[in-house]
Coordinates of C-alpha atoms in Angstrom, one line a residue:
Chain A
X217 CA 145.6 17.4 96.4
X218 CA 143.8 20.6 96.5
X219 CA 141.2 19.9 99.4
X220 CA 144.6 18.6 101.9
X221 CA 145.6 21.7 101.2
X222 CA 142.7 23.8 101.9
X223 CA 142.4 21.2 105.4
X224 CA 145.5 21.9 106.5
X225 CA 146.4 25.9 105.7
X226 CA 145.7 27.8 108.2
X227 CA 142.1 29.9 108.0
X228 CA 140.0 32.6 109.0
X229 CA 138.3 30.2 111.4
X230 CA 140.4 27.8 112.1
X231 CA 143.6 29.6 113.1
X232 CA 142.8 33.5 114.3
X233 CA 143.7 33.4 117.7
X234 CA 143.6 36.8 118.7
X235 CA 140.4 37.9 116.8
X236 CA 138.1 35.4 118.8
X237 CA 134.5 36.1 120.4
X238 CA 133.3 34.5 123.1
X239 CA 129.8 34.1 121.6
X240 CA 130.0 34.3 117.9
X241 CA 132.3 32.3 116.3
X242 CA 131.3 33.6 112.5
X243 CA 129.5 35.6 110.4
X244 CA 128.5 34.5 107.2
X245 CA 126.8 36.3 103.9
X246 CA 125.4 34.4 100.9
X247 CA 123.7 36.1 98.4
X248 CA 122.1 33.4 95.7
X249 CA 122.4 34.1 91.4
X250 CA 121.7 33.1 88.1
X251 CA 122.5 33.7 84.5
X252 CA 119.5 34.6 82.7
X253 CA 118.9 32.0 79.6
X254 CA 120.4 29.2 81.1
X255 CA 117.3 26.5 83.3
X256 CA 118.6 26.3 87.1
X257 CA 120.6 23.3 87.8
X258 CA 118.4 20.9 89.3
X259 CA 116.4 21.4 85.9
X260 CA 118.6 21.3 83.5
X261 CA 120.4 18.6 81.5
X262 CA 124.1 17.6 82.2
X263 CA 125.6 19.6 79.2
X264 CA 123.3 22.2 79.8
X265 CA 125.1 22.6 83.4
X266 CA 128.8 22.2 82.2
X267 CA 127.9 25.2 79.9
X268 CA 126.9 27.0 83.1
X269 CA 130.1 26.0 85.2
X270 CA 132.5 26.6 81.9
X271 CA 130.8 30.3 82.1
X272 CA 131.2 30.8 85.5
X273 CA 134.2 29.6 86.0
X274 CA 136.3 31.1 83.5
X275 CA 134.4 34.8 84.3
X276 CA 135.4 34.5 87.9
X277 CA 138.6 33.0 87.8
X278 CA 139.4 36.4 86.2
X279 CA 138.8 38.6 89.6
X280 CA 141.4 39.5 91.6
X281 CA 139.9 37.9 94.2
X282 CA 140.1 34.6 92.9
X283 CA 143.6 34.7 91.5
X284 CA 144.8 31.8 92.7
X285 CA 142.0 30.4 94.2
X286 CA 141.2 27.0 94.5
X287 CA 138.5 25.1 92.2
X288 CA 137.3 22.1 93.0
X289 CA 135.0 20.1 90.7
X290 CA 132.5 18.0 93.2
X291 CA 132.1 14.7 90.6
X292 CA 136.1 14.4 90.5
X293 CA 136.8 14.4 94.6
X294 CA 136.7 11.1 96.6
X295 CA 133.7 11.1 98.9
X296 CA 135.4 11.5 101.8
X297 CA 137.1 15.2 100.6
X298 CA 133.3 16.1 99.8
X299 CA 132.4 15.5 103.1
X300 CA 135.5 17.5 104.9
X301 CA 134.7 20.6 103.3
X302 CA 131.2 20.5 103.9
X303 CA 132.0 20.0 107.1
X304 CA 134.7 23.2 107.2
X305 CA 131.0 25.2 105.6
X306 CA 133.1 25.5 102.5
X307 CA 130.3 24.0 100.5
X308 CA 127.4 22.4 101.2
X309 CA 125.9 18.9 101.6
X310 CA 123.8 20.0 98.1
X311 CA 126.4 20.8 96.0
X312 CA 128.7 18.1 97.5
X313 CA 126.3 15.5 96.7
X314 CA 124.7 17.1 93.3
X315 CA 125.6 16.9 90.0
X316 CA 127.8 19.1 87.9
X317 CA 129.1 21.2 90.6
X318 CA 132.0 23.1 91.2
X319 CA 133.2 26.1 93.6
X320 CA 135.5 28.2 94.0
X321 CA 137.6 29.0 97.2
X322 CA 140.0 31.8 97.3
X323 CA 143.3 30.8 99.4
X324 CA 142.2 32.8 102.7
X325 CA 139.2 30.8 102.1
X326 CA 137.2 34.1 103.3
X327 CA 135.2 33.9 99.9
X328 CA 133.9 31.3 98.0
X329 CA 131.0 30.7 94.8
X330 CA 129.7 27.6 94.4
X331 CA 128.6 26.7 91.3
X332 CA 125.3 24.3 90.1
X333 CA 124.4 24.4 93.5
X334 CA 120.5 24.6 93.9
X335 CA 121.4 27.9 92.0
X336 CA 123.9 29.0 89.3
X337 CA 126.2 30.9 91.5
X338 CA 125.9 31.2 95.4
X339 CA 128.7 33.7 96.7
X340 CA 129.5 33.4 100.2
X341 CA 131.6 35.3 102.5
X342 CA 132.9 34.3 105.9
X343 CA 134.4 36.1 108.8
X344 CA 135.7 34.5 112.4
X345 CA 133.8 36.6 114.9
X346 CA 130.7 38.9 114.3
X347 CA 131.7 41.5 111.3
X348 CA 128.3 41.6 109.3
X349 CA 128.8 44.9 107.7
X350 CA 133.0 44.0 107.0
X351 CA 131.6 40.8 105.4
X352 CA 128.7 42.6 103.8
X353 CA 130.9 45.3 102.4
X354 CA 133.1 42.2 100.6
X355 CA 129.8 40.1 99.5
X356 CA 129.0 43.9 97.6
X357 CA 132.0 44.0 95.7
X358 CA 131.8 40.6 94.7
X359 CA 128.2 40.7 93.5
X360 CA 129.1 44.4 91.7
X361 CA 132.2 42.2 89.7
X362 CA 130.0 39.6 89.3
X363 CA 126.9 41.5 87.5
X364 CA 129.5 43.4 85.3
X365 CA 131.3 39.8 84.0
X366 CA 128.2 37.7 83.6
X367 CA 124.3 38.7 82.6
X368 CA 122.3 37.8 85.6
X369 CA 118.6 36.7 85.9
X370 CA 116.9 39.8 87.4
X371 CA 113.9 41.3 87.2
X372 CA 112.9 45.0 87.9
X373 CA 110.3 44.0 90.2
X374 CA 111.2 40.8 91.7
X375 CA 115.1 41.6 91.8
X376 CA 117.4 38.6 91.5
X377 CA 115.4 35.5 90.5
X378 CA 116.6 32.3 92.4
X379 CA 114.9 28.2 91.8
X380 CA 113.5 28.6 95.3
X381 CA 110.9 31.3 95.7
X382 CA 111.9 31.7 99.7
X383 CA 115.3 33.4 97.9
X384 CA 114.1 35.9 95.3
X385 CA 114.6 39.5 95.5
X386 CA 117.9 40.3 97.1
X387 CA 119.1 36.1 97.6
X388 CA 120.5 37.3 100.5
X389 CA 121.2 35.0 103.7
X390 CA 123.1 36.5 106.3
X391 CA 123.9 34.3 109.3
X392 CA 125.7 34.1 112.6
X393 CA 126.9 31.2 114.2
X394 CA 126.7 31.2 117.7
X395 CA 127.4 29.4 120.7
X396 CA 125.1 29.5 123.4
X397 CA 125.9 26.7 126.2
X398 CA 124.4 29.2 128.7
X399 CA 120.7 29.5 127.5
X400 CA 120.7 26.3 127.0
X401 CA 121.7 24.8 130.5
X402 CA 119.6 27.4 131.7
X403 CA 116.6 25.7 129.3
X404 CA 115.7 28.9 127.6
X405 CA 116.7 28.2 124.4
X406 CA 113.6 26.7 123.3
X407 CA 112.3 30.2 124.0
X408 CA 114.6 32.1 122.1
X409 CA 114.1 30.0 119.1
X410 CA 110.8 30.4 119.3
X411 CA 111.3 34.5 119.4
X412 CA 113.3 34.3 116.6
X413 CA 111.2 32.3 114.6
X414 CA 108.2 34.6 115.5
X415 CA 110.0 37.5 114.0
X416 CA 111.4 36.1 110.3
X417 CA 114.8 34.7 111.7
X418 CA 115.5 30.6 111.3
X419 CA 117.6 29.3 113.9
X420 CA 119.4 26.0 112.8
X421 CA 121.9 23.5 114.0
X422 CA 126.2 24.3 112.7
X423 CA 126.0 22.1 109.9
X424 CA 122.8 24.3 108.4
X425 CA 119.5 22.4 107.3
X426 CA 118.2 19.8 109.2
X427 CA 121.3 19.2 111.9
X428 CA 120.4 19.3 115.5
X429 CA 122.3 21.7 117.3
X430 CA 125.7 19.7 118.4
X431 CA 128.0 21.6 120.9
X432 CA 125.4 24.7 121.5
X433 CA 126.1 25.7 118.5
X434 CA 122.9 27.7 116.6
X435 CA 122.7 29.8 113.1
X436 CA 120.7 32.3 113.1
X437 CA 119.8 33.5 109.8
X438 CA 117.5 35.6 108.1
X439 CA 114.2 34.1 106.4
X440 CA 113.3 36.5 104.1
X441 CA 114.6 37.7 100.8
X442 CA 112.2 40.1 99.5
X443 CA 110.3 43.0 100.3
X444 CA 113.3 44.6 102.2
X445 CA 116.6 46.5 101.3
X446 CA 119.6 44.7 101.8
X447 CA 120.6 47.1 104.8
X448 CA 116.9 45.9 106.2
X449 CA 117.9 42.5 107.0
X450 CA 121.4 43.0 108.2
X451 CA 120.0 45.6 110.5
X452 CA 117.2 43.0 111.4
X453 CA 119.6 40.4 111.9
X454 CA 121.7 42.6 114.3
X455 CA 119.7 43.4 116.2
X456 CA 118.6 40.0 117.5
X457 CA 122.3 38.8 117.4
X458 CA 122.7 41.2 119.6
X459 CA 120.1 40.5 121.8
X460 CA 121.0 36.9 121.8
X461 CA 123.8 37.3 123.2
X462 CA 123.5 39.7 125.7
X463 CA 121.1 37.2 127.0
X464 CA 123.5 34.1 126.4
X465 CA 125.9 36.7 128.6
X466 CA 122.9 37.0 131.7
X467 CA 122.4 34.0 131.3
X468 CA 126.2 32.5 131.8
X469 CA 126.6 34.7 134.5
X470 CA 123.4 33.6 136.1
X471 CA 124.4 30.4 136.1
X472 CA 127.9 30.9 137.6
X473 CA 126.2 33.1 140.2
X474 CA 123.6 30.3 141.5
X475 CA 126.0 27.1 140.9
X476 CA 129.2 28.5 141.9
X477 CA 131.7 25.6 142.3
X478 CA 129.2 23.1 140.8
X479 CA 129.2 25.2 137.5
X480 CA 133.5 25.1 137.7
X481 CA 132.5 21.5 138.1
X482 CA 130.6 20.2 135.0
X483 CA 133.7 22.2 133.1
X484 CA 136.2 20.3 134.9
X485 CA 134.0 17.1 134.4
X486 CA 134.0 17.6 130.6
X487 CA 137.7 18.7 130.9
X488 CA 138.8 15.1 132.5
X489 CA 136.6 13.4 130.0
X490 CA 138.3 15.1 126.8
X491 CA 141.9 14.4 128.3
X492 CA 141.2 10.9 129.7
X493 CA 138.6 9.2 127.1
X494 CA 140.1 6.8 125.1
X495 CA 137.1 6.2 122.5
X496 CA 135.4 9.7 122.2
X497 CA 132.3 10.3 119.7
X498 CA 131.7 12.9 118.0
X499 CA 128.3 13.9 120.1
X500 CA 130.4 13.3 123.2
X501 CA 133.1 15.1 122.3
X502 CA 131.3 18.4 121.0
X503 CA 129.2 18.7 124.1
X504 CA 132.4 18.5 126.6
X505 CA 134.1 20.8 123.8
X506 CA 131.4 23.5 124.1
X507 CA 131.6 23.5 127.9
X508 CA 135.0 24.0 127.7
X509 CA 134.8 26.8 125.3
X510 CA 132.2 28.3 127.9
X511 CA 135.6 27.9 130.3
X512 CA 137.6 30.1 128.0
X513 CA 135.1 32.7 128.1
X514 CA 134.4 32.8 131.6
X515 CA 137.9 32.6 133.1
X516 CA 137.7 28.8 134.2
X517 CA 140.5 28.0 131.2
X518 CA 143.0 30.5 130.2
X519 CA 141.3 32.3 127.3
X520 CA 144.3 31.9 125.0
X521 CA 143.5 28.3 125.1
X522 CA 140.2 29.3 122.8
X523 CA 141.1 29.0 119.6
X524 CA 142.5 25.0 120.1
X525 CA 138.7 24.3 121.2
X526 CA 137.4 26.0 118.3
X527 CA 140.2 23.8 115.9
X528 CA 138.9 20.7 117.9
X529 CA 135.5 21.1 117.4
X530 CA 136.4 21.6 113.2
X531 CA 138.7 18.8 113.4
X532 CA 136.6 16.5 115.3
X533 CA 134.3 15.9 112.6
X534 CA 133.9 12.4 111.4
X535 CA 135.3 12.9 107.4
X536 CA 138.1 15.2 108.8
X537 CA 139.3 12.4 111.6
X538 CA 139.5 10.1 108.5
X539 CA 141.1 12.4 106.2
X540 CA 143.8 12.9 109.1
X541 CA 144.3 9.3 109.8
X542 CA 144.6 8.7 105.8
X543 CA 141.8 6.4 105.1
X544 CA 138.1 5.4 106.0
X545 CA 137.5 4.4 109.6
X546 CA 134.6 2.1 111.5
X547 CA 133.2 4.4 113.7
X548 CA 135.0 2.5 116.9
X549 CA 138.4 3.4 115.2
X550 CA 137.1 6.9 114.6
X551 CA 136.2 7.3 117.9
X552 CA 139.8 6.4 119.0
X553 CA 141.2 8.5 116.6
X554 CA 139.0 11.3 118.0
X555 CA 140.1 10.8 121.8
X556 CA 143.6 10.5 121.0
X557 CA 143.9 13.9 118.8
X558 CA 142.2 15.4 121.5
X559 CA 144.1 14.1 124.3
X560 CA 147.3 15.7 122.5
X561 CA 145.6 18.8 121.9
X562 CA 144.3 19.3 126.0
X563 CA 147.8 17.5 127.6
X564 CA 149.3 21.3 127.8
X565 CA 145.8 22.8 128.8
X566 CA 145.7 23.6 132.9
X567 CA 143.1 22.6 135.7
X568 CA 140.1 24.2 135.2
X569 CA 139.6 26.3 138.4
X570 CA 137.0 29.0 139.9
X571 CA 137.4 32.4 137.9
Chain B
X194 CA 95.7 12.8 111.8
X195 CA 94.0 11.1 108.8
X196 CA 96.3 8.8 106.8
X197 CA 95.1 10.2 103.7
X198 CA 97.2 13.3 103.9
X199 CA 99.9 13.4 101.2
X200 CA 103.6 15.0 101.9
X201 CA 103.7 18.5 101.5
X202 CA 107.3 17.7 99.8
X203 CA 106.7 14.5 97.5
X204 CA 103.2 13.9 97.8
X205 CA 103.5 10.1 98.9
X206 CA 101.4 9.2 102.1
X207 CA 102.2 11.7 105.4
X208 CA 103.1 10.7 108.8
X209 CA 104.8 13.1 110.0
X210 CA 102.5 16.5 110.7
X211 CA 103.4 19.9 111.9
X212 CA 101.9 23.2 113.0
X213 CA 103.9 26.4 113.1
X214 CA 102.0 29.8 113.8
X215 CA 104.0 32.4 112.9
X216 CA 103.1 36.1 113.4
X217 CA 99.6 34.9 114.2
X218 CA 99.7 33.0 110.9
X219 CA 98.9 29.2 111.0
X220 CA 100.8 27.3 109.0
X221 CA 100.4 22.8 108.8
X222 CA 102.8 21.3 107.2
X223 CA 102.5 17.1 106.3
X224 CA 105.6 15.1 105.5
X225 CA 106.4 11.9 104.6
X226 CA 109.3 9.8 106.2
X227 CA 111.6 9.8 103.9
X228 CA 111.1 13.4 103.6
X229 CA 110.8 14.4 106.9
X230 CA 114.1 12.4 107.6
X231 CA 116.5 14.2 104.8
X232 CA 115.5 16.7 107.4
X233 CA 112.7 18.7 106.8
X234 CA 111.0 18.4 110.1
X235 CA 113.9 20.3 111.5
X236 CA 113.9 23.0 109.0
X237 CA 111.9 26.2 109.4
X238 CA 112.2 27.3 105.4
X239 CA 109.9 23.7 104.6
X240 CA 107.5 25.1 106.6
X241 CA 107.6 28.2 105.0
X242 CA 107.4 26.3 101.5
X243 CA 105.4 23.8 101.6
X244 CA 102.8 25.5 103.4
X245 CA 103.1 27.7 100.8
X246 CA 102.9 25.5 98.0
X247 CA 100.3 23.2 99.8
X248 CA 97.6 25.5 99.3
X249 CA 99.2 26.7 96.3
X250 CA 98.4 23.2 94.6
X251 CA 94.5 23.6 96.4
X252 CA 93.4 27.1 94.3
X253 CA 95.0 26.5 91.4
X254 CA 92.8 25.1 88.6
X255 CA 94.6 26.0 85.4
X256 CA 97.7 24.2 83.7
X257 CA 100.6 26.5 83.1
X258 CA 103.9 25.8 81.8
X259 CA 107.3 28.2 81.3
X260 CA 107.6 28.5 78.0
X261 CA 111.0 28.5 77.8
X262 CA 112.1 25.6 79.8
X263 CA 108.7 23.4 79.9
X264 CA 109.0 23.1 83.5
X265 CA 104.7 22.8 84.1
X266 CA 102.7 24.1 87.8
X267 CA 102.7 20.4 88.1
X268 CA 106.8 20.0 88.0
X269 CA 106.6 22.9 90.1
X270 CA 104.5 21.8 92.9
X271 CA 106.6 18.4 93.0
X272 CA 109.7 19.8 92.8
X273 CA 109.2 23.1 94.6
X274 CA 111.7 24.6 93.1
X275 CA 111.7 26.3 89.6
X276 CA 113.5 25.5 86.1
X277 CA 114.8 28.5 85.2
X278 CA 114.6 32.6 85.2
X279 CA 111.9 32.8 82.7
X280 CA 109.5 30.4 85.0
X281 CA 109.1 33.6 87.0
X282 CA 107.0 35.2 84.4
X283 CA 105.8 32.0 82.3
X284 CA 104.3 30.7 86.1
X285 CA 103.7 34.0 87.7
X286 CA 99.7 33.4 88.1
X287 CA 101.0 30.8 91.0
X288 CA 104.1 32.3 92.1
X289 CA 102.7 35.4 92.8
X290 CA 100.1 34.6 95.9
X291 CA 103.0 31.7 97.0
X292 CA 105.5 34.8 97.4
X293 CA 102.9 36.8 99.0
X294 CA 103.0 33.9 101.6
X295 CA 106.8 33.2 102.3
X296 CA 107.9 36.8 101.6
X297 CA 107.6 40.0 103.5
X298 CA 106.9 42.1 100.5
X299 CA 105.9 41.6 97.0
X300 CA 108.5 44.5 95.4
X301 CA 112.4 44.4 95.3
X302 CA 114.0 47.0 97.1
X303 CA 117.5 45.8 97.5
X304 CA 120.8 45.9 94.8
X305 CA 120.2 45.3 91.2
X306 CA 123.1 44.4 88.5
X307 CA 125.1 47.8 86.7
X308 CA 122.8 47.0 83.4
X309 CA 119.7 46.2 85.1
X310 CA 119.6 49.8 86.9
X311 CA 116.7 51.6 85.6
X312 CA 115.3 55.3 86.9
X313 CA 112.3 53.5 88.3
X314 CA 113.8 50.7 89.8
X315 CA 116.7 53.5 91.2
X316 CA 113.9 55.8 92.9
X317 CA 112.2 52.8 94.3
X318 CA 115.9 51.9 96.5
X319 CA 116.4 55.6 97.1
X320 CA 113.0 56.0 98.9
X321 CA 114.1 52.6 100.9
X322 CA 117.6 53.7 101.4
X323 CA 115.7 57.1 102.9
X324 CA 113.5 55.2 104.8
X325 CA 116.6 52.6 106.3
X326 CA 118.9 55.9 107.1
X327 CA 116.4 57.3 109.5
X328 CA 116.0 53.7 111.0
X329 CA 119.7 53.1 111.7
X330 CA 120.2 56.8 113.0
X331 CA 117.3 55.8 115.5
X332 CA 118.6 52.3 116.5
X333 CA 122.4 54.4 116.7
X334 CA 123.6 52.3 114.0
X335 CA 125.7 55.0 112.6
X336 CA 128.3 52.1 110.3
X337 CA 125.4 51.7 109.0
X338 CA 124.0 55.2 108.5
X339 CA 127.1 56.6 106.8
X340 CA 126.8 53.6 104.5
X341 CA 123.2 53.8 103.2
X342 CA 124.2 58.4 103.4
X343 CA 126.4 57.4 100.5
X344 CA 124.2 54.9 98.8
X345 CA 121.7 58.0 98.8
X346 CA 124.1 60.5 97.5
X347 CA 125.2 58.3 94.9
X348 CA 121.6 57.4 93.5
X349 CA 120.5 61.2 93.9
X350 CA 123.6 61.8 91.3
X351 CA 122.8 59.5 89.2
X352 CA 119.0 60.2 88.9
X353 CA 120.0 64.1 88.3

């Protein structure tokens, strides 16, 4: 019952109409722990990890941050929950999938610890918009509360020791998600990548590891954990976000410069397709989605009209159409599903017209 | 490409291969299909890691094994991940030139738990708080700057 709930309260990302950028839709911090004495999860032995999540648990169900939150053991939720809240970033496709694991999502499902991941305990803290140091400052206290409840693995000269060697030291991954349909009509974004890359930044699709890039969406994260403070690779990080989207902005403006009506065009295209489609796919539907969203920002659509793009894209998802409708879908009926929730959503959106 | 070229990941045959040169650093990385399709190809931090690990498994010639878990280099190189906190020490010999790979430094610099917060280990984040002050002021980062000021006044206090 848990996971309808978390689906349908309103959240940081989902619902903040007002606090909405243009470019970054979230920033995210995740710093990676362990207990010391206990082997990592994908090591140990079943008991071995319900001693871990027993720990865990009960330590940080006692922070006020977690009083009432929600826990959610992975092994007792149908598949199809799993899959919605990795979808919603909640958790992710490892620890949906694994064994033994648990998390922990407070209800303005701003924080969350997943536990038995590939780690013991991976804290993460989300905000809607770009607030690295607001959501660095909240990842801080955590951690602090978190290293005075439990005895974490460190080591003086290593600093938090993580199962992966590419998170020792500070297990720190800070990430932005951002939308970029500008560089990437323009066909720069290749380039950018390969700038980030270059300079210790991965850049990945929305859904984290491996997933292409749906709607223009990219997160950019940080690649290193060690070697650095932690104010280092935020500062490292910002800078480049920054960057990014100053040239995401040139490059939007560019392209409304050069295209003129044409570039009112393709939004109104994607516009007609979204409120007319009656079978809609998920691909489809988050590449007219993201053009839209680049009509919010740019004046095209009324930028109030924003944050029901943002919902869309979220709710678009193949596990949460099916959650929605009740039960498992084909992909045909999924596809229909998807148009008709989205021809609702758009029926009180306007024209799309020249800014 | 040779067909004799095992996964970087799993260790079965490669087909899939990939170069990546990274701050004039060449890095080749050979995956299987199976692994290459949970994803890896797309995934900068497999680079990072298997390169890594790939030449990892080349110099090594002795067998280690943690002590305390019985996770061996061999597990290790497999798995590419580690079995537990004390692997860090019991399989250091290897670890330590694979972190000099996929890391920017070799030394912690960052947060360390309230018990774990030794003088030596306090200095060492005071002299990189320092150094990251004078960095923000430059870049006008000045959120920032107040925030590592107080970090510095509060490990000056309790180093006095």
């Amino acid at each position: 019952m848990s996971v309808h709930e978390i689906l349908s309260s309103e959240s940081e990302l989902t619902h903040m109409i007002g606090a909405q950028q243009p470019i970054v839709l979230s920033t995210r911090i995740r710093l990676a722990r362990n207990l010391r004495g206990h082997p990592f999860p994908g090591w140990a032995k079943a008991p071995q990890r319900a001693e871990v999540a027993s720990l865990c648990l009960s330590a940080l169900g006692r922070l006020p941050k977690f009083r009432r939150a929600h826990e959610l053991r992975m092994e007792a939720l149908p598949e199809l929950e799993r899959a919605a809240l990795v979808e919603r970033h909640l958790v992710s496709k490892e620890l949906s999938g694994g064994k033994g694991g648990a998390a922990l999502i407070s209800r303005d499902q701003t924080v969350s610890v997943m536990v038995n991941e590939e780690d013991h305990l991976r804290v993460q803290v989300v905000k809607g918009g770009w607030h690295l140091r607001a959501a660095w400052h909240q990842a801080e206290q955590l951690d602090d509360a978190l290293g005075t409840a439990l005895p974490l693995a460190f080591s003086e000269q290593l600093g938090f020791l993580t199962a992966c060697p590419t998170n020792v030291g500070t297990g720190l991954r800070a990430s932005a998600m951002v939308h970029l349909p500008g560089l990437c009509l323009a066909g720069h974004m290749d380039k950018v990548a390969r700038a980030l890359g270059q300079d210790g930044l991965a850049v990945r699709g929305w859904l984290g590891e491996g997933s292409d890039a749906a709607g223009n969406i990219f997160q950019v994260s940080n690649q290193q954990t060690l070697g650095m403070p932690e104010d280092a690779i935020l500062r490292h990080l910002s800078g480049w976000v920054r960057h990014v989207v100053e040239q995401e902005e040139n490059a939007r403006r560019k392209l409304l410069e050069t295209e003129g009506e044409r570039f009112v065009d393709r939004i109104a295209r994607a516009f007609g397709l979204l409120r007319h489609a009656r079978l809609l796919t998920s691909a489809e539907s988050m590449a007219s989605l993201s053009l839209l969203r680049l009509g919010c920002d740019m004046g095209i659509l009324p930028e109030e009209r924003r944050a029901t793009v943002d919902r869309l894209m979220i709710e678009g998802q193949p596990a949460h159409v099916q959650l929605r409708a009740g039960t498992e879908l084909d992909s045909d009926a999924r596809d229909a599903r998807r148009a008709a929730v989205t021809r609702e959503a758009l029926g009180s959106f306007p024209e799309p017209t020249a800014p | 490409m040779a067909k004799n070229v095992p996964c970087s990941v799993c260790g079965a045959a490669a087909t899939v291969h990939l170069t990546q040169i990274v701050q004039g650093k060449m890095t080749k990385v050979h995956l299987c299909e199976a692994c290459a399709a949970k994803g890896g190809a797309g995934d900068p931090a497999v680079f990072q890691l298997a390169g890594a690990l790939g030449s990892a498994s080349e110099v090594s010639a002795t067998a280690l094994a943690c002590p305390s878990c019985g996770m061996t280099e061999g597990d290790f190189l497999k798995r590419g991940r580690l079995g537990c906190p004390d692997c860090w020490t019991g399989l250091a010999p290897i670890l330590g030139p694979l972190v000099g790979k996929v890391q920017q430094g070799s030394e912690h610099l960052g947060r360390a738990p309230a018990g774990a917060r030794s003088p030596e280990q306090m200095r060492r984040r005071l002299e990189a708080a320092r150094r990251e002050m004078e960095a923000a002021v430059e870049t006008e980062d000045y959120e920032a700057a107040a925030r590592l000021r107080d970090l510095i006044r509060e490990l000056e206090s309790q180093l006095a």
